[in-house]
mmCIF file of C-alpha atoms in Angstrom:
data_model
loop_
_atom_site.group_PDB
_atom_site.id
_atom_site.type_symbol
_atom_site.label_atom_id
_atom_site.label_comp_id
_atom_site.label_asym_id
_atom_site.label_seq_id
_atom_site.Cartn_x
_atom_site.Cartn_y
_atom_site.Cartn_z
ATOM 1 C CA MET A 16 -18.050 32.117 -22.854
ATOM 2 C CA ASN A 17 -15.341 31.492 -20.322
ATOM 3 C CA ALA A 18 -15.114 27.828 -19.374
ATOM 4 C CA ARG A 19 -13.632 27.164 -16.005
ATOM 5 C CA THR A 20 -12.383 23.734 -15.071
ATOM 6 C CA ASN A 21 -12.618 22.407 -11.611
ATOM 7 C CA SER A 22 -9.802 19.962 -12.023
ATOM 8 C CA ARG A 23 -7.561 19.224 -9.102
ATOM 9 C CA PRO A 24 -4.046 17.975 -9.580
ATOM 10 C CA SER A 25 -4.107 14.214 -9.459
ATOM 11 C CA LYS A 26 -2.621 12.657 -6.356
ATOM 12 C CA VAL A 27 0.615 10.801 -6.994
ATOM 13 C CA GLU A 28 0.431 7.306 -5.574
ATOM 14 C CA THR A 29 3.077 6.248 -3.123
ATOM 15 C CA HIS A 30 3.658 2.507 -2.922
ATOM 16 C CA SER A 31 5.624 1.440 0.070
ATOM 17 C CA THR A 32 6.662 -2.100 0.505
ATOM 18 C CA THR A 33 5.606 -5.592 1.357
ATOM 19 C CA ILE A 34 5.464 -6.774 4.968
ATOM 20 C CA LEU A 35 4.976 -10.422 5.968
ATOM 21 C CA ALA A 36 4.526 -12.118 9.344
ATOM 22 C CA VAL A 37 4.720 -15.889 9.775
ATOM 23 C CA ARG A 38 4.043 -17.862 12.957
ATOM 24 C CA HIS A 39 5.306 -21.409 12.510
ATOM 25 C CA ARG A 40 6.560 -24.195 14.799
ATOM 26 C CA GLY A 41 6.804 -22.035 17.920
ATOM 27 C CA GLN A 42 8.557 -19.162 16.150
ATOM 28 C CA VAL A 43 7.328 -15.895 14.709
ATOM 29 C CA ALA A 44 9.155 -13.820 12.116
ATOM 30 C CA LEU A 45 8.335 -10.454 10.590
ATOM 31 C CA GLY A 46 10.039 -9.093 7.511
ATOM 32 C CA GLY A 47 9.807 -6.448 4.860
ATOM 33 C CA ASP A 48 11.539 -5.170 1.784
ATOM 34 C CA GLY A 49 13.180 -1.760 1.548
ATOM 35 C CA GLN A 50 11.612 -0.102 -1.488
ATOM 36 C CA VAL A 51 9.698 3.175 -1.435
ATOM 37 C CA THR A 52 8.331 4.530 -4.703
ATOM 38 C CA TYR A 53 6.672 7.793 -5.655
ATOM 39 C CA GLY A 54 4.664 7.542 -8.829
ATOM 40 C CA ASN A 55 6.843 5.539 -11.195
ATOM 41 C CA ALA A 56 10.163 6.381 -9.520
ATOM 42 C CA ILE A 57 12.029 4.526 -6.783
ATOM 43 C CA LEU A 58 12.816 7.002 -4.009
ATOM 44 C CA LYS A 59 14.721 4.651 -1.759
ATOM 45 C CA SER A 60 15.643 0.988 -1.831
ATOM 46 C CA ASP A 61 16.779 0.373 1.749
ATOM 47 C CA THR A 62 14.109 1.803 4.035
ATOM 48 C CA ARG A 63 13.719 -0.200 7.235
ATOM 49 C CA LYS A 64 10.025 -0.843 7.814
ATOM 50 C CA VAL A 65 10.303 -3.483 10.518
ATOM 51 C CA ARG A 66 11.065 -2.159 14.004
ATOM 52 C CA TRP A 67 11.421 -3.494 17.537
ATOM 53 C CA ILE A 68 9.689 -1.600 20.346
ATOM 54 C CA LEU A 69 9.433 -1.923 24.129
ATOM 55 C CA ASP A 70 12.886 -3.444 24.694
ATOM 56 C CA LYS A 71 12.405 -6.038 21.937
ATOM 57 C CA LYS A 72 9.096 -7.315 23.294
ATOM 58 C CA MET A 73 7.137 -6.370 20.162
ATOM 59 C CA LEU A 74 7.814 -6.035 16.450
ATOM 60 C CA ILE A 75 5.998 -3.696 14.084
ATOM 61 C CA GLY A 76 5.988 -3.734 10.304
ATOM 62 C CA PHE A 77 4.304 -0.991 8.334
ATOM 63 C CA ALA A 78 3.242 -0.344 4.755
ATOM 64 C CA GLY A 79 1.900 2.798 3.149
ATOM 65 C CA SER A 80 3.017 6.373 3.500
ATOM 66 C CA THR A 81 6.260 6.332 5.480
ATOM 67 C CA ALA A 82 5.527 9.539 7.421
ATOM 68 C CA ASP A 83 2.050 8.286 8.321
ATOM 69 C CA ALA A 84 3.457 4.924 9.351
ATOM 70 C CA PHE A 85 5.999 6.530 11.692
ATOM 71 C CA SER A 86 3.240 8.594 13.268
ATOM 72 C CA LEU A 87 1.214 5.421 13.849
ATOM 73 C CA LEU A 88 4.276 3.599 15.182
ATOM 74 C CA GLU A 89 4.743 6.297 17.838
ATOM 75 C CA ARG A 90 1.066 6.187 18.788
ATOM 76 C CA PHE A 91 1.063 2.393 18.969
ATOM 77 C CA GLU A 92 4.159 2.383 21.180
ATOM 78 C CA ALA A 93 2.397 4.772 23.570
ATOM 79 C CA LYS A 94 -0.669 2.486 23.659
ATOM 80 C CA ALA A 95 1.546 -0.575 24.234
ATOM 81 C CA LYS A 96 3.158 1.204 27.215
ATOM 82 C CA ASN A 97 -0.309 1.962 28.615
ATOM 83 C CA PHE A 98 -1.304 -1.719 28.348
ATOM 84 C CA PRO A 99 1.943 -3.600 29.081
ATOM 85 C CA GLY A 100 1.931 -7.206 27.966
ATOM 86 C CA ASN A 101 -1.490 -6.828 26.333
ATOM 87 C CA LEU A 102 -0.885 -6.489 22.590
ATOM 88 C CA PRO A 103 -4.535 -7.094 21.580
ATOM 89 C CA ARG A 104 -5.762 -4.304 23.871
ATOM 90 C CA ALA A 105 -3.090 -1.851 22.667
ATOM 91 C CA ALA A 106 -3.916 -2.664 19.021
ATOM 92 C CA THR A 107 -7.658 -2.294 19.614
ATOM 93 C CA GLU A 108 -7.176 1.071 21.317
ATOM 94 C CA LEU A 109 -5.025 2.340 18.426
ATOM 95 C CA ALA A 110 -7.519 1.076 15.822
ATOM 96 C CA ARG A 111 -10.384 2.799 17.639
ATOM 97 C CA ASP A 112 -8.487 6.110 17.794
ATOM 98 C CA TRP A 113 -7.370 5.736 14.182
ATOM 99 C CA ARG A 114 -10.947 5.228 12.988
ATOM 100 C CA THR A 115 -12.564 7.989 15.072
ATOM 101 C CA ASP A 116 -9.934 10.757 15.194
ATOM 102 C CA ARG A 117 -10.353 13.324 12.394
ATOM 103 C CA ILE A 118 -6.615 13.736 11.816
ATOM 104 C CA LEU A 119 -5.622 10.105 12.271
ATOM 105 C CA ARG A 120 -8.305 9.003 9.764
ATOM 106 C CA LYS A 121 -6.302 10.698 6.996
ATOM 107 C CA LEU A 122 -3.218 8.584 7.655
ATOM 108 C CA GLU A 123 -2.530 6.154 4.823
ATOM 109 C CA ALA A 124 -0.747 3.150 6.274
ATOM 110 C CA MET A 125 -1.316 -0.333 7.665
ATOM 111 C CA MET A 126 0.552 -2.153 10.415
ATOM 112 C CA ILE A 127 1.342 -5.679 11.474
ATOM 113 C CA VAL A 128 2.258 -5.999 15.145
ATOM 114 C CA VAL A 129 3.609 -9.181 16.705
ATOM 115 C CA ASP A 130 4.843 -10.404 20.031
ATOM 116 C CA ALA A 131 5.656 -13.877 21.282
ATOM 117 C CA ASP A 132 1.943 -14.790 21.471
ATOM 118 C CA HIS A 133 0.020 -12.681 18.936
ATOM 119 C CA SER A 134 0.184 -11.562 15.302
ATOM 120 C CA LEU A 135 -2.245 -8.747 14.483
ATOM 121 C CA LEU A 136 -3.114 -6.614 11.474
ATOM 122 C CA VAL A 137 -4.234 -3.081 12.400
ATOM 123 C CA THR A 138 -5.997 -0.844 9.865
ATOM 124 C CA GLY A 139 -7.404 2.664 9.755
ATOM 125 C CA GLN A 140 -10.930 1.304 9.371
ATOM 126 C CA GLY A 141 -10.782 0.105 12.960
ATOM 127 C CA ASP A 142 -9.908 -3.479 12.106
ATOM 128 C CA VAL A 143 -7.723 -5.660 14.305
ATOM 129 C CA VAL A 144 -7.320 -9.049 12.625
ATOM 130 C CA GLN A 145 -5.584 -12.152 13.947
ATOM 131 C CA PRO A 146 -4.991 -14.722 11.188
ATOM 132 C CA ALA A 147 -6.188 -18.299 11.655
ATOM 133 C CA ASP A 148 -3.077 -19.713 9.972
ATOM 134 C CA GLY A 149 -0.458 -17.399 11.537
ATOM 135 C CA ILE A 150 0.339 -15.622 8.244
ATOM 136 C CA LEU A 151 -0.259 -11.907 7.575
ATOM 137 C CA GLY A 152 0.830 -9.811 4.612
ATOM 138 C CA ILE A 153 0.316 -6.137 3.763
ATOM 139 C CA GLY A 154 1.527 -3.702 1.166
ATOM 140 C CA SER A 155 1.650 -3.886 -2.588
ATOM 141 C CA GLY A 156 3.101 -7.415 -2.659
ATOM 142 C CA GLY A 157 1.362 -8.683 0.469
ATOM 143 C CA ASN A 158 -0.922 -11.161 -1.267
ATOM 144 C CA TYR A 159 1.963 -12.637 -3.274
ATOM 145 C CA ALA A 160 4.025 -13.054 -0.103
ATOM 146 C CA VAL A 161 1.114 -14.666 1.785
ATOM 147 C CA ALA A 162 0.534 -17.143 -1.052
ATOM 148 C CA ALA A 163 4.224 -18.040 -1.156
ATOM 149 C CA ALA A 164 4.364 -18.456 2.640
ATOM 150 C CA ARG A 165 1.343 -20.775 2.654
ATOM 151 C CA GLY A 166 2.946 -22.942 -0.008
ATOM 152 C CA LEU A 167 6.280 -23.059 1.792
ATOM 153 C CA ILE A 168 4.688 -23.973 5.132
ATOM 154 C CA ARG A 169 2.834 -26.866 3.507
ATOM 155 C CA HIS A 170 5.697 -28.214 1.451
ATOM 156 C CA SER A 171 8.984 -27.445 3.180
ATOM 157 C CA SER A 172 10.800 -27.752 6.484
ATOM 158 C CA LEU A 173 11.951 -24.121 6.585
ATOM 159 C CA THR A 174 11.910 -22.037 9.767
ATOM 160 C CA ALA A 175 9.548 -19.077 10.167
ATOM 161 C CA ALA A 176 12.359 -16.609 9.338
ATOM 162 C CA GLU A 177 13.387 -18.600 6.256
ATOM 163 C CA ILE A 178 9.773 -18.712 5.062
ATOM 164 C CA VAL A 179 9.443 -14.945 5.464
ATOM 165 C CA ARG A 180 12.688 -14.280 3.588
ATOM 166 C CA GLU A 181 11.867 -16.662 0.710
ATOM 167 C CA SER A 182 8.268 -15.439 0.434
ATOM 168 C CA LEU A 183 9.357 -11.796 0.272
ATOM 169 C CA LYS A 184 11.930 -12.724 -2.347
ATOM 170 C CA ILE A 185 9.190 -14.386 -4.428
ATOM 171 C CA ALA A 186 6.959 -11.292 -4.016
ATOM 172 C CA SER A 187 9.853 -9.097 -5.215
ATOM 173 C CA GLU A 188 10.034 -11.154 -8.408
ATOM 174 C CA ILE A 189 6.348 -10.414 -9.151
ATOM 175 C CA ASP A 190 5.479 -7.013 -7.651
ATOM 176 C CA ILE A 191 7.283 -3.991 -9.128
ATOM 177 C CA TYR A 192 6.876 -2.046 -5.864
ATOM 178 C CA THR A 193 8.754 -4.669 -3.814
ATOM 179 C CA ASN A 194 12.522 -5.196 -3.933
ATOM 180 C CA ASP A 195 14.850 -7.908 -2.640
ATOM 181 C CA ASN A 196 16.498 -5.732 0.009
ATOM 182 C CA ILE A 197 14.866 -7.777 2.776
ATOM 183 C CA VAL A 198 15.031 -7.386 6.556
ATOM 184 C CA VAL A 199 13.696 -10.196 8.759
ATOM 185 C CA GLU A 200 13.432 -10.120 12.548
ATOM 186 C CA GLU A 201 12.188 -13.004 14.697
ATOM 187 C CA PHE A 202 11.138 -14.161 18.103
ATOM 188 C CA GLY A 203 12.724 -17.502 18.905
ATOM 189 C CA ALA A 204 10.941 -20.600 20.112
ATOM 190 C CA PRO A 205 9.815 -20.355 23.735
ATOM 191 C CA GLN A 206 12.600 -21.349 26.111
ATOM 192 C CA THR A 207 12.025 -24.401 28.263
ATOM 193 C CA HIS A 208 13.662 -24.542 31.687
ATOM 194 C CA SER A 209 14.554 -27.853 33.298
#
């Protein structure tokens, strides 16, 4: 008797990064590490996963498959141009397309998008989440970074950018898919005119 197996090659997991956003004392910072792994190998240690768009009016950080994330970044930028100054609407439109489009549904990535007024998590399940405490984390070390950021906000006088940097550093000491090659970008405190 000829036994035939129906086994498919197992999918190699790609782990890409930790991204953290912190809104604190009138400032917002978004940062990420640079590591991309494939299976149990590090492919790259200095990938930049935090990007400015729309003439530095918005920041995006992405985790997951790098190619998928870049595809989503392009689509989000197009939505943001269609709804200028309305980050929640652009994020909602992208999330709706991502959830309903047959091709987009296969993309494996998550995004955090921030501007001077909003911090939003956008997922492929159609979720657009704004955190109550101003802290968002995604990626393999996201929960570690969020926990560190909450502790630092409660018990230190650090700025938003310093909290992001220190929290990502702590995550890199715990999560094997996160490194300490950290990039942090920030919006400053709102300017007051006399």
